Coordinates of N, CA and C in Angstrom, one line a residue:
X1 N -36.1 38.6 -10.2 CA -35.3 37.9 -9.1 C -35.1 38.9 -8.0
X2 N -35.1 38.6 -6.6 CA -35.4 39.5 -5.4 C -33.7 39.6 -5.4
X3 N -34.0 40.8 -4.9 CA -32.2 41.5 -4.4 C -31.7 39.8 -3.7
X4 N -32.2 39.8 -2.7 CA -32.1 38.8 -1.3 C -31.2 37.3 -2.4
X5 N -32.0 36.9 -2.9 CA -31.5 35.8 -3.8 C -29.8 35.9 -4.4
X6 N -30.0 37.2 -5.2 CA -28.8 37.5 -5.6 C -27.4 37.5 -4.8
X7 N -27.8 38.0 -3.4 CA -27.1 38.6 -2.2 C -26.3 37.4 -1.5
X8 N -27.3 35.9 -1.3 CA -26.9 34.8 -1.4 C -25.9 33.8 -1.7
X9 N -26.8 34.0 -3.1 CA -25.5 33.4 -4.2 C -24.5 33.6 -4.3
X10 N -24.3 35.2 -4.7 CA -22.7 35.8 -4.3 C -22.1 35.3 -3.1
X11 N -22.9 35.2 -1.4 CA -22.3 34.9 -0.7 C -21.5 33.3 -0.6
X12 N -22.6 32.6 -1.4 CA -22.1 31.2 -1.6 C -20.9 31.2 -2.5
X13 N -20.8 31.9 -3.6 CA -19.9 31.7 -4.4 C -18.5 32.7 -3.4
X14 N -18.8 33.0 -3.2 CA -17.3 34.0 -2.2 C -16.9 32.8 -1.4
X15 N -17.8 32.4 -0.3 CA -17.5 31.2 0.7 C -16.7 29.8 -0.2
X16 N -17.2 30.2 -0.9 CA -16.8 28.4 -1.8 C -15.4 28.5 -2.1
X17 N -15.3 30.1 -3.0 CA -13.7 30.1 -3.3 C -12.9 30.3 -2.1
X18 N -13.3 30.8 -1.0 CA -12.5 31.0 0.3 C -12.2 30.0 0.9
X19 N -13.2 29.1 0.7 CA -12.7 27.5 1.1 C -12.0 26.5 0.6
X20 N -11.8 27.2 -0.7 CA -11.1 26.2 -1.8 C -9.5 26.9 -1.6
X21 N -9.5 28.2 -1.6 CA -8.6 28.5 -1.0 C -7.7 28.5 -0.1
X22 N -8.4 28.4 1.3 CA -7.5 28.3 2.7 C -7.3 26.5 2.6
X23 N -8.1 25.6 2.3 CA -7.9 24.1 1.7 C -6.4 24.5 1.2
X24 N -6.7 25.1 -0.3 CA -5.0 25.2 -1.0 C -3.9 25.4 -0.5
X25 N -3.9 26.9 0.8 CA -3.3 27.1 1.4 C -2.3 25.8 2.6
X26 N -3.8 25.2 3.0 CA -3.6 24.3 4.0 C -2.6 23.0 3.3
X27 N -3.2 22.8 2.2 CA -2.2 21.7 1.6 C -0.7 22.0 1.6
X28 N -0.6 23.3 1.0 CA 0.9 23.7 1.0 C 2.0 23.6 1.9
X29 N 1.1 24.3 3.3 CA 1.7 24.1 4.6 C 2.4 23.0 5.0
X30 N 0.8 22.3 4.4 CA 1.6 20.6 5.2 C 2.9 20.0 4.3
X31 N 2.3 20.4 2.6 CA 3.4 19.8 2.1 C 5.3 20.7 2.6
X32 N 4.9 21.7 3.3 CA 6.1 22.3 4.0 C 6.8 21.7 4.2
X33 N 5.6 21.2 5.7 CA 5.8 21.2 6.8 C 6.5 19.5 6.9
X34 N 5.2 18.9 6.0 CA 5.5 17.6 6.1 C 5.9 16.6 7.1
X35 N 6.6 16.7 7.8 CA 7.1 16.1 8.5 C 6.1 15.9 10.1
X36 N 5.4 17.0 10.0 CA 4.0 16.7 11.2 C 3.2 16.8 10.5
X37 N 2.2 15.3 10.6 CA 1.0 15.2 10.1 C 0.0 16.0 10.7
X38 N -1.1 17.3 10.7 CA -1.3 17.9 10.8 C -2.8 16.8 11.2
X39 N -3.5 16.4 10.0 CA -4.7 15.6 10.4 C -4.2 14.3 11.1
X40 N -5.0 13.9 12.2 CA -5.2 12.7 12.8 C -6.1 12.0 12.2

């Protein structure tokens, strides 16, 4: 398997939990915040 491949996937699997993260983040906020609906 080429370095390159590997290099990838790791970057896909970082992005994925970063996104699943700032998502979790984001829900919390709102559930803060709540009171301003954040999404239109």
């Amino acid at each position: 398997m080429p370095v390159g491949v590997l290099v990838n996937t790791h970057l896909a699997m970082n992005i994925d939990s970063y996104e699943s993260l700032t998502s979790r983040i984001g829900r919390l906020r709102l559930k803060r915040c709540g009171s301003v609906p954040a999404l239109t």
